[in-house]
Each structure stands twice: as C-alpha cells, then as structure tokens.
Amino acid sequence: MKKTVAIIAGTRPECVKMAPVYFELLKSETLRPVFVSTGQHRQMLDQTLAVFGLKPEYDLNLMQPGQTLPDLTGRVLSAMTAWLAEHKPDAVLVQGDTTTVLAASLAAFYARIPVGHVEAGLRTGDMASPFPEEMNRRLTSPLARWNFCPTEVSKANLMREGIDPASCSVTGNSVIDALLRVRDRQKEQGLDAAAVAAKVGIPEKFTERFLKKPGAPWVLVTGHRRESFGGGFERICEAINRLTQEHPEVGVLYPVHLNPQVQEPVKRLLGDNPRVALVPPAAYEEFVWLMDRCAFLLSDSGGVQEEAPSLGKPVLVLRETTERPEGVTAGTCTLVGTDPDKILAEAHRLLGDRAEYARRSALKNPYGDGHTARRIREILEETLR
Ligand code: UD1
C-alpha cells in the first residue's frame, strides 16, 4: 500500500511552492499525496489553488477576519491535531515560515508523525524581522525529520544551529518549478496584455499607456510585512508618490494584499495618485506575466526575491534584512528598507543608468533548475519507511 504524505498549506506562497511537490508525489509508485488546506488565507489561497488546478482533499477553513497570531496558532494546532488523529498520514510536509507551518509541524510532532520542511534553513538572524516568520522557521527546523534546504547557504545555517546533518539536503527551491511551469503554460496559451488586464482589473488607461507599450517604464509593487505596518507602509507610499512626481514617464502598478493593515494606508495615501494603479491581489499566473514585463519591482515578498533572478528583474527589497542573500549576491536584489530617500535613490539609478540596470537584470539561477520537487520525492521515497 502507498504511504500517505499530507501536504499542508495555508497561504498563497505555501500553495505556489507546494503545488509542484503535490504533482510530483502523484507520480510516485510508493507515496500518495493528500492536500490539506488550513485556509489561513481564504481568498488568496483559493485564488492560487485555482491557478494550479488544485483542490484540497481537506479544508480546515480556519481564517477569521482580523485574526491575531495566538488565535490562529491555537486554531491550527487543535484542528491539525484532530485531523492527524483521524487520518493518520505517514508523513507531513510543510513549507516556509507561516503560522500554518509552525502550528502544523508541532501538531505532527506531538502525534509522532515525521515532518518534512520544504524551504528549510532561511535566516535573517533577527528575531524581530521578519516577525514572526524568523521565529516560526527556527522553531520548525528541530521538529523536522527532513529539512529540504534551497541552497548551500541555507543548509550551512542549519549546521550552525546544530540541526542533525542527516536531516538536511539541498534540493533547490520549488518556487522555480512553479515559475517555469506557469511560464511554459503562458507561452502555450499566448497570454497577452488585454487578457491580463481584464483578469487583474487593471484600469484601461494604465493598460494602454504602459502594458501595451513595450519599453514604457512601469514599476510593480507588493508589500505585506508586519514589521512595516504603520509608519513603514506610510513611508513606502510616500516614496511611490515622490517617484511618480520626479519621473513623469513612470507608472506604478500595485496589487494590494488583503490584510486590512495594508489596505488602509495604501488606499488612503495612493488612492488619488492618477499614475498609480491599485488593484486586488493578482493570481499567480498573471503576476508572473507582470513581473516578466515591469521595469523593476519594489517588494518585501520572499517569493519575488527568489523569482526575480530567474526573470532578470531588479528588486528593491523594502526590508532592512533578508533571509535570501543569494539574490543580493547575484546583484538582482538590493535592500532599501522603507526610507523614501533610499528607495528613491535606488529607483533613480535603475531608471537613469542603463549600465547599472543591465548589470542588475542579468539572468541568474541561485534557486535551482526547476527540479526541486523531483528531488524531494526521491528523498521521501528512499527514506520514508
Ligand atoms: C501571512 C504570513 C506570512 C506570509 C504572508 C503571505 C504569518 C504569521 N504570516 O501574512 O508569513 O508571507 O501570509 O501573504 O503566517 N486576509 C483576508 N483574505 C485573505 C488573506 C488575508 O481577508 O485571503 C486578511 C485577514 O483579515 C487576516 C489578515 O488578512 O486576518 C492577515 O492575514 P494573516 O494570515 O494573519 O497574515 P499575513 O499578513 O497575510
């Protein structure tokens, strides 16, 4: 009989990075994947599941509006404990550093079910940034029987913390598997500006002036980090307003995260700027298309920092630290924090200095070749007994 591997996902990025692992395990002769959603992000997760044609076999549906971290952690821990007791999978896979990851790993540990941590070993070294993700991932590493590290850098982090080397393997990052899969499909289907604009809800003016004109410079923005709630987001919005004042030729497209702490300042401060298009969170497929065509990105997202080197798009990272030094080393990602002067200085360079832009948009592949999911499957097939 095949062994059951429960794949747990609660948020948009977990779904993107777990989809390739799920489809790879479906091919296994000895393992059977079961997709379990905690529903930490109701709308954003459902939107992403749809892109990959994934239907969770089980949905714990735990999101509540304005959820606090302790509430959500408690709800995931109890609901996962009950689910594991009923379904008794042979292994549990989690991905990344969200509340879903920590609480589901702990539930599996209590139930004595082995845990595999996809994207293990990322560290900023600062417990306050990203908060609470740095702590979530640190606590998950010793709970895991398999630590699937994206790069040698992440594996070395785990070695320094005394994590059992036998649990660690370098597999690459499955986000590249997802990215390549989605780009291939876009090519087959010939996705174009009009279709993307209609699906994302991009205003016609912006579409005509920027998306349909090759070479018209526009910037793609995303942001959701708790460290930036309040003043940080206000400063980011100030920088965007100043960017459009100082560069009248530049447009800004900003799919705004659904967290109310993000929505409020962004709509208040950018809602009236005619050169900024605020749109709902874009589905992964359209987001990849947009990343591929913007001039550069302003973002605090982890996934974007990983995808950008493969797409050759410079990212000004709206954070003080990063757990993804590979993108910085490659030259694609630059840490700018939330200081408007710093953001603008770097944006000016990218818009005004062709040689610098060329250097920072050189294609690099620090996160692997798109075969991460296969490596994870092979390791599980060999070692899950
Ligand atoms: C979470 C993760 C973060 C991850 C990010 C990706 C934690 C602690 N944080 O942050 O690591 O990078 O997701 O997006 O796990 N909401 C909706 N609909 C949605 C999604 C969110 O309404 O589809 C609202 C809810 O009111 C929710 C709030 O956003 O209470 C915040 O969501 P939450 O999961 O607590 O944290 P994020 O900031 O999204």
Short mmCIF file of C-alpha atoms and ligand atoms in Angstrom, two decimals:
data_model
loop_
_atom_site.label_atom_id
_atom_site.label_comp_id
_atom_site.label_asym_id
_atom_site.label_seq_id
_atom_site.Cartn_x
_atom_site.Cartn_y
_atom_site.Cartn_z
CA MET A 1 0.00 0.00 0.00
CA LYS A 2 1.20 3.52 -0.77
CA LYS A 3 2.30 5.69 2.12
CA THR A 4 0.30 8.85 2.64
CA VAL A 5 2.07 12.21 2.68
CA ALA A 6 -0.09 15.09 3.92
CA ILE A 7 0.86 18.37 2.25
CA ILE A 8 -0.23 21.31 4.38
CA ALA A 9 -0.74 24.85 3.03
CA GLY A 10 -2.45 27.87 4.46
CA THR A 11 -1.37 30.93 2.50
CA ARG A 12 -0.73 31.99 -1.08
CA PRO A 13 3.06 31.38 -1.12
CA GLU A 14 2.72 27.96 0.50
CA CYS A 15 0.31 26.95 -2.23
CA VAL A 16 2.64 28.18 -5.02
CA LYS A 17 5.61 26.28 -3.60
CA MET A 18 3.71 23.11 -2.62
CA ALA A 19 1.80 22.67 -5.90
CA PRO A 20 4.87 21.25 -7.74
CA VAL A 21 5.58 18.90 -4.82
CA TYR A 22 1.98 17.66 -4.82
CA PHE A 23 2.00 16.94 -8.56
CA GLU A 24 5.38 15.24 -8.32
CA LEU A 25 4.21 12.96 -5.49
CA LEU A 26 1.17 11.99 -7.57
CA LYS A 27 3.66 10.28 -9.91
CA SER A 28 5.18 8.19 -7.13
CA GLU A 29 4.69 4.44 -7.04
CA THR A 30 5.15 4.26 -3.29
CA LEU A 31 3.74 7.56 -1.98
CA ARG A 32 0.34 9.20 -2.17
CA PRO A 33 -0.07 12.94 -1.51
CA VAL A 34 -3.10 14.39 0.29
CA PHE A 35 -3.51 18.15 0.08
CA VAL A 36 -4.76 19.77 3.29
CA SER A 37 -5.56 23.47 3.46
CA THR A 38 -5.73 25.26 6.78
CA GLY A 39 -7.42 28.16 4.99
CA GLN A 40 -5.23 30.72 6.83
CA HIS A 41 -5.78 32.95 3.78
CA ARG A 42 -9.25 32.29 2.44
CA GLN A 43 -9.41 34.34 -0.75
CA MET A 44 -5.71 34.48 -1.65
CA LEU A 45 -5.25 30.74 -1.15
CA ASP A 46 -8.34 29.82 -3.17
CA GLN A 47 -7.20 32.08 -5.99
CA THR A 48 -3.81 30.31 -6.06
CA LEU A 49 -5.23 26.79 -5.79
CA ALA A 50 -7.34 27.56 -8.86
CA VAL A 51 -4.27 28.59 -10.90
CA PHE A 52 -2.70 25.16 -10.35
CA GLY A 53 -5.98 23.26 -10.69
CA LEU A 54 -5.56 22.01 -7.14
CA LYS A 55 -8.49 21.01 -4.97
CA PRO A 56 -7.57 20.28 -1.37
CA GLU A 57 -8.95 16.94 -0.22
CA TYR A 58 -9.44 18.53 3.22
CA ASP A 59 -10.05 22.15 4.13
CA LEU A 60 -9.89 23.16 7.78
CA ASN A 61 -11.21 26.63 6.87
CA LEU A 62 -9.61 28.40 9.83
CA MET A 63 -9.33 32.04 8.72
CA GLN A 64 -11.19 34.65 10.71
CA PRO A 65 -11.25 38.35 9.89
CA GLY A 66 -8.58 40.29 11.78
CA GLN A 67 -7.09 37.08 13.19
CA THR A 68 -4.36 37.51 15.82
CA LEU A 69 -1.23 35.34 15.78
CA PRO A 70 -2.02 33.46 19.04
CA ASP A 71 -5.63 32.79 17.99
CA LEU A 72 -4.62 31.46 14.61
CA THR A 73 -1.75 29.38 16.06
CA GLY A 74 -4.12 27.80 18.59
CA ARG A 75 -6.77 27.06 15.99
CA VAL A 76 -4.29 25.44 13.56
CA LEU A 77 -2.72 23.35 16.35
CA SER A 78 -6.08 21.96 17.55
CA ALA A 79 -7.59 21.44 14.12
CA MET A 80 -4.43 19.76 12.75
CA THR A 81 -4.20 17.54 15.84
CA ALA A 82 -7.77 16.32 15.26
CA TRP A 83 -7.15 15.84 11.53
CA LEU A 84 -3.94 13.85 12.12
CA ALA A 85 -5.65 11.62 14.71
CA GLU A 86 -8.41 10.81 12.24
CA HIS A 87 -6.37 10.38 9.06
CA LYS A 88 -3.03 9.12 10.40
CA PRO A 89 -0.80 10.09 7.46
CA ASP A 90 2.69 8.53 7.31
CA ALA A 91 4.37 11.94 6.94
CA VAL A 92 3.51 15.63 6.92
CA LEU A 93 5.07 18.27 4.64
CA VAL A 94 5.05 21.97 5.46
CA GLN A 95 6.60 24.87 3.53
CA GLY A 96 8.19 28.11 4.68
CA ASP A 97 7.63 30.17 7.78
CA THR A 98 3.96 30.98 8.33
CA THR A 99 1.78 30.34 11.35
CA THR A 100 0.40 27.31 9.48
CA VAL A 101 3.93 25.85 9.23
CA LEU A 102 4.84 26.11 12.89
CA ALA A 103 1.48 25.00 14.27
CA ALA A 104 1.10 22.08 11.83
CA SER A 105 4.68 20.88 12.50
CA LEU A 106 4.09 20.97 16.23
CA ALA A 107 0.81 19.04 15.85
CA ALA A 108 2.62 16.38 13.77
CA PHE A 109 5.48 16.21 16.28
CA TYR A 110 3.04 15.60 19.15
CA ALA A 111 1.34 12.89 17.06
CA ARG A 112 4.79 11.33 16.36
CA ILE A 113 4.35 11.73 12.62
CA PRO A 114 7.56 12.71 10.77
CA VAL A 115 7.65 16.22 9.31
CA GLY A 116 9.37 17.40 6.12
CA HIS A 117 10.17 21.12 5.97
CA VAL A 118 10.31 22.47 2.44
CA GLU A 119 12.47 25.63 2.17
CA ALA A 120 14.34 24.97 5.40
CA GLY A 121 17.26 26.97 6.81
CA LEU A 122 16.40 30.52 5.75
CA ARG A 123 17.58 33.02 8.36
CA THR A 124 17.92 36.76 8.81
CA GLY A 125 19.43 36.36 12.29
CA ASP A 126 16.97 38.96 13.58
CA MET A 127 14.00 37.60 15.54
CA ALA A 128 12.10 40.86 15.02
CA SER A 129 12.42 40.85 11.24
CA PRO A 130 10.55 39.25 9.66
CA PHE A 131 8.19 38.95 12.58
CA PRO A 132 7.02 36.32 13.46
CA GLU A 133 8.41 34.36 10.49
CA GLU A 134 12.06 34.21 11.65
CA MET A 135 10.95 32.51 14.87
CA ASN A 136 8.47 30.25 13.07
CA ARG A 137 11.15 28.80 10.82
CA ARG A 138 13.75 28.48 13.59
CA LEU A 139 11.33 26.50 15.72
CA THR A 140 10.35 24.29 12.80
CA SER A 141 13.88 23.07 11.92
CA PRO A 142 14.43 20.86 15.01
CA LEU A 143 10.86 19.50 14.71
CA ALA A 144 11.57 18.23 11.19
CA ARG A 145 12.91 14.84 10.17
CA TRP A 146 13.63 16.15 6.67
CA ASN A 147 14.96 19.65 6.10
CA PHE A 148 14.82 20.41 2.37
CA CYS A 149 17.19 23.36 2.00
CA PRO A 150 17.00 25.50 -1.14
CA THR A 151 20.73 26.31 -1.25
CA GLU A 152 24.08 25.53 0.41
CA VAL A 153 23.72 28.82 2.31
CA SER A 154 20.51 27.65 3.97
CA LYS A 155 22.00 24.26 4.78
CA ALA A 156 25.00 25.94 6.42
CA ASN A 157 22.61 27.95 8.62
CA LEU A 158 21.12 24.72 9.94
CA MET A 159 24.57 23.19 10.56
CA ARG A 160 25.45 26.22 12.69
CA GLU A 161 22.34 25.67 14.79
CA GLY A 162 23.27 22.05 15.48
CA ILE A 163 20.45 20.56 13.40
CA ASP A 164 21.11 16.89 12.56
CA PRO A 165 23.05 16.89 9.25
CA ALA A 166 21.33 13.63 8.30
CA SER A 167 18.02 15.51 8.15
CA CYS A 168 19.35 18.12 5.70
CA SER A 169 19.55 18.00 1.93
CA VAL A 170 19.99 20.73 -0.69
CA THR A 171 17.14 20.47 -3.18
CA GLY A 172 16.74 23.95 -4.70
CA ASN A 173 13.55 25.96 -4.24
CA SER A 174 10.28 24.61 -5.61
CA VAL A 175 9.20 28.17 -6.46
CA ILE A 176 11.34 27.81 -9.60
CA ASP A 177 9.45 24.63 -10.53
CA ALA A 178 6.20 26.60 -10.20
CA LEU A 179 7.55 29.61 -12.09
CA LEU A 180 8.80 27.58 -15.06
CA ARG A 181 5.59 25.57 -15.22
CA VAL A 182 3.44 28.70 -15.28
CA ARG A 183 5.65 30.47 -17.85
CA ASP A 184 5.52 27.48 -20.19
CA ARG A 185 1.74 27.46 -19.95
CA GLN A 186 1.60 31.21 -20.65
CA LYS A 187 3.64 30.69 -23.80
CA GLU A 188 1.36 27.88 -24.96
CA GLN A 189 -1.75 29.93 -24.30
CA GLY A 190 -0.32 33.22 -25.62
CA LEU A 191 -1.39 35.28 -22.60
CA ASP A 192 -1.42 38.99 -23.59
CA ALA A 193 -1.79 42.45 -22.01
CA ALA A 194 -5.53 42.68 -22.65
CA ALA A 195 -6.24 39.30 -21.03
CA VAL A 196 -4.03 40.06 -18.03
CA ALA A 197 -5.58 43.50 -17.56
CA ALA A 198 -9.10 42.06 -17.68
CA LYS A 199 -8.33 39.30 -15.16
CA VAL A 200 -6.44 41.51 -12.71
CA GLY A 201 -8.74 44.51 -13.10
CA ILE A 202 -6.09 46.94 -14.34
CA PRO A 203 -7.58 50.28 -15.49
CA GLU A 204 -7.72 50.77 -19.25
CA LYS A 205 -5.62 53.94 -19.16
CA PHE A 206 -2.76 52.17 -17.41
CA THR A 207 -3.03 49.19 -19.76
CA GLU A 208 -2.89 51.37 -22.88
CA ARG A 209 -0.12 53.66 -21.63
CA PHE A 210 2.15 51.04 -20.08
CA LEU A 211 1.28 47.36 -20.56
CA LYS A 212 0.62 47.60 -24.27
CA LYS A 213 3.68 49.77 -25.00
CA PRO A 214 6.89 47.76 -24.99
CA GLY A 215 9.58 49.73 -23.18
CA ALA A 216 7.20 52.12 -21.36
CA PRO A 217 8.69 52.11 -17.84
CA TRP A 218 6.47 50.93 -15.02
CA VAL A 219 7.15 49.54 -11.59
CA LEU A 220 5.40 46.60 -9.90
CA VAL A 221 4.87 46.86 -6.13
CA THR A 222 3.91 44.34 -3.42
CA GLY A 223 4.06 44.52 0.37
CA HIS A 224 2.64 42.77 3.42
CA ARG A 225 5.24 42.50 6.23
CA ARG A 226 4.16 43.06 9.81
CA GLU A 227 7.41 44.95 10.60
CA SER A 228 6.23 47.61 8.13
CA PHE A 229 2.68 48.03 9.46
CA GLY A 230 2.05 51.65 10.43
CA GLY A 231 4.94 54.04 9.67
CA GLY A 232 6.75 51.66 7.30
CA PHE A 233 3.82 51.44 4.91
CA GLU A 234 3.29 55.20 5.08
CA ARG A 235 6.92 55.78 4.09
CA ILE A 236 6.69 53.27 1.23
CA CYS A 237 3.60 55.11 -0.09
CA GLU A 238 5.41 58.46 0.24
CA ALA A 239 8.29 57.05 -1.81
CA ILE A 240 5.87 55.89 -4.53
CA ASN A 241 4.22 59.32 -4.68
CA ARG A 242 7.60 61.03 -4.95
CA LEU A 243 8.73 58.56 -7.62
CA THR A 244 5.78 59.45 -9.85
CA GLN A 245 6.36 63.19 -9.25
CA GLU A 246 10.05 63.06 -10.07
CA HIS A 247 9.64 60.69 -13.04
CA PRO A 248 6.56 61.79 -15.01
CA GLU A 249 7.13 58.99 -17.53
CA VAL A 250 6.85 56.21 -14.93
CA GLY A 251 3.71 54.30 -13.88
CA VAL A 252 3.21 52.13 -10.81
CA LEU A 253 1.06 49.00 -10.60
CA TYR A 254 0.31 47.80 -7.09
CA PRO A 255 -1.74 44.65 -6.34
CA VAL A 256 -2.64 45.32 -2.70
CA HIS A 257 -2.52 42.48 -0.13
CA LEU A 258 -5.88 41.82 1.60
CA ASN A 259 -4.59 42.39 5.12
CA PRO A 260 -6.59 45.42 6.40
CA GLN A 261 -3.41 46.85 7.94
CA VAL A 262 -2.02 47.08 4.41
CA GLN A 263 -5.20 48.11 2.60
CA GLU A 264 -5.90 51.13 4.81
CA PRO A 265 -2.69 53.18 4.42
CA VAL A 266 -2.20 52.22 0.77
CA LYS A 267 -5.70 53.31 -0.28
CA ARG A 268 -5.51 56.47 1.82
CA LEU A 269 -2.11 57.60 0.56
CA LEU A 270 -2.03 56.33 -3.03
CA GLY A 271 -5.74 56.16 -3.95
CA ASP A 272 -5.72 59.64 -5.53
CA ASN A 273 -2.49 59.35 -7.49
CA PRO A 274 -3.53 59.04 -11.18
CA ARG A 275 -0.28 57.31 -12.18
CA VAL A 276 -0.63 54.58 -9.58
CA ALA A 277 -3.00 51.70 -10.35
CA LEU A 278 -4.16 49.94 -7.18
CA VAL A 279 -5.62 46.53 -7.98
CA PRO A 280 -6.69 43.45 -5.97
CA PRO A 281 -4.11 40.67 -5.40
CA ALA A 282 -3.26 39.23 -8.82
CA ALA A 283 -3.45 35.48 -9.40
CA TYR A 284 -0.03 33.81 -9.74
CA GLU A 285 -0.28 33.32 -13.48
CA GLU A 286 -0.96 36.99 -14.19
CA PHE A 287 1.52 38.09 -11.54
CA VAL A 288 4.30 36.15 -13.27
CA TRP A 289 3.35 37.80 -16.58
CA LEU A 290 3.52 41.22 -14.93
CA MET A 291 6.88 40.50 -13.24
CA ASP A 292 8.24 39.47 -16.59
CA ARG A 293 7.33 42.83 -18.16
CA CYS A 294 7.82 45.51 -15.49
CA ALA A 295 11.00 47.61 -15.37
CA PHE A 296 11.71 46.59 -11.77
CA LEU A 297 9.95 45.70 -8.54
CA LEU A 298 9.52 47.27 -5.12
CA SER A 299 8.66 44.39 -2.80
CA ASP A 300 9.04 42.84 0.64
CA SER A 301 7.98 39.40 -0.62
CA GLY A 302 10.21 36.36 -0.24
CA GLY A 303 8.95 34.62 -3.36
CA VAL A 304 9.59 37.69 -5.50
CA GLN A 305 13.22 37.80 -4.33
CA GLU A 306 13.58 34.19 -5.48
CA GLU A 307 11.80 34.53 -8.80
CA ALA A 308 13.42 37.82 -9.85
CA PRO A 309 16.93 36.46 -10.56
CA SER A 310 15.39 33.82 -12.87
CA LEU A 311 13.38 36.51 -14.66
CA GLY A 312 16.20 39.08 -14.69
CA LYS A 313 14.17 41.74 -12.87
CA PRO A 314 15.84 44.02 -10.33
CA VAL A 315 14.07 44.14 -6.96
CA LEU A 316 14.37 46.95 -4.44
CA VAL A 317 13.63 44.97 -1.28
CA LEU A 318 11.52 47.02 1.15
CA ARG A 319 13.18 45.46 4.20
CA GLU A 320 16.22 46.01 6.42
CA THR A 321 17.29 42.34 6.35
CA THR A 322 16.77 39.35 4.12
CA GLU A 323 16.92 35.60 4.60
CA ARG A 324 17.61 35.34 0.88
CA PRO A 325 21.20 36.63 0.45
CA GLU A 326 21.55 34.68 -2.81
CA GLY A 327 19.55 37.31 -4.72
CA VAL A 328 21.64 40.12 -3.21
CA THR A 329 24.88 38.32 -4.09
CA ALA A 330 23.59 37.80 -7.64
CA GLY A 331 23.11 41.59 -7.85
CA THR A 332 19.38 41.34 -8.62
CA CYS A 333 18.06 42.28 -5.17
CA THR A 334 19.01 45.42 -3.24
CA LEU A 335 17.95 46.03 0.37
CA VAL A 336 16.46 49.51 0.66
CA GLY A 337 14.20 49.29 3.75
CA THR A 338 11.33 51.76 3.98
CA ASP A 339 13.24 55.09 3.93
CA PRO A 340 11.84 57.13 1.00
CA ASP A 341 15.21 58.78 0.25
CA LYS A 342 16.93 55.42 -0.05
CA ILE A 343 14.13 53.90 -2.14
CA LEU A 344 14.19 56.90 -4.48
CA ALA A 345 17.98 56.99 -4.83
CA GLU A 346 17.99 53.33 -5.96
CA ALA A 347 14.95 53.82 -8.21
CA HIS A 348 16.69 56.81 -9.88
CA ARG A 349 19.72 54.64 -10.60
CA LEU A 350 17.64 51.88 -12.17
CA LEU A 351 15.70 54.36 -14.30
CA GLY A 352 18.64 56.55 -15.30
CA ASP A 353 21.72 54.35 -15.56
CA ARG A 354 21.47 51.80 -18.37
CA ALA A 355 24.71 50.00 -17.50
CA GLU A 356 23.64 49.62 -13.89
CA TYR A 357 20.23 48.34 -14.98
CA ALA A 358 21.87 45.82 -17.31
CA ARG A 359 24.16 44.61 -14.53
CA ARG A 360 21.29 44.12 -12.13
CA SER A 361 18.97 42.46 -14.60
CA ALA A 362 21.43 39.77 -15.71
CA LEU A 363 19.76 36.37 -15.55
CA LYS A 364 20.92 34.20 -12.64
CA ASN A 365 19.66 30.97 -11.15
CA PRO A 366 20.60 30.73 -7.48
CA TYR A 367 17.47 28.78 -6.53
CA GLY A 368 17.85 25.81 -8.81
CA ASP A 369 16.80 24.32 -12.09
CA GLY A 370 13.10 23.64 -11.59
CA HIS A 371 13.62 20.03 -10.45
CA THR A 372 13.29 20.62 -6.72
CA ALA A 373 10.03 18.68 -6.37
CA ARG A 374 11.56 15.62 -8.03
CA ARG A 375 14.48 15.66 -5.57
CA ILE A 376 12.06 15.91 -2.64
CA ARG A 377 10.04 12.97 -3.99
CA GLU A 378 13.18 10.84 -4.41
CA ILE A 379 14.39 11.54 -0.89
CA LEU A 380 10.99 10.70 0.59
CA GLU A 381 10.73 7.51 -1.46
CA GLU A 382 14.13 6.38 -0.22
CA THR A 383 13.76 7.28 3.43
CA LEU A 384 10.09 7.14 4.44
CA ARG A 385 9.62 3.68 5.90
C1 UD1 B 1 0.87 35.69 6.15
C2 UD1 B 1 2.10 35.01 6.76
C3 UD1 B 1 3.37 35.48 6.05
C4 UD1 B 1 3.24 35.27 4.56
C5 UD1 B 1 2.01 36.00 4.06
C6 UD1 B 1 1.81 35.82 2.58
C7 UD1 B 1 2.02 34.51 9.15
C8 UD1 B 1 2.27 34.99 10.52
N1 UD1 B 1 2.23 35.38 8.16
O1 UD1 B 1 0.87 37.08 6.48
O2 UD1 B 1 4.46 34.73 6.53
O3 UD1 B 1 4.40 35.79 3.91
O4 UD1 B 1 0.87 35.49 4.75
O5 UD1 B 1 0.71 36.57 2.15
O6 UD1 B 1 1.66 33.36 8.97
N2 UD1 B 1 -6.88 38.30 4.72
C9 UD1 B 1 -8.06 38.15 4.02
N3 UD1 B 1 -8.08 37.31 2.95
C10 UD1 B 1 -7.00 36.63 2.53
C11 UD1 B 1 -5.81 36.80 3.23
C12 UD1 B 1 -5.74 37.63 4.32
O7 UD1 B 1 -9.05 38.76 4.34
O8 UD1 B 1 -7.09 35.88 1.55
C13 UD1 B 1 -6.82 39.19 5.91
C14 UD1 B 1 -7.48 38.58 7.12
O9 UD1 B 1 -8.27 39.56 7.73
C15 UD1 B 1 -6.35 38.22 8.04
C16 UD1 B 1 -5.30 39.24 7.67
O10 UD1 B 1 -5.50 39.45 6.26
O11 UD1 B 1 -6.75 38.29 9.37
C17 UD1 B 1 -3.89 38.84 7.90
O12 UD1 B 1 -3.61 37.54 7.46
P1 UD1 B 1 -2.52 36.67 8.26
O13 UD1 B 1 -2.57 35.29 7.72
O14 UD1 B 1 -2.71 36.85 9.71
O15 UD1 B 1 -1.12 37.34 7.95
P2 UD1 B 1 -0.48 37.92 6.62
O16 UD1 B 1 -0.08 39.30 6.91
O17 UD1 B 1 -1.33 37.69 5.43
#
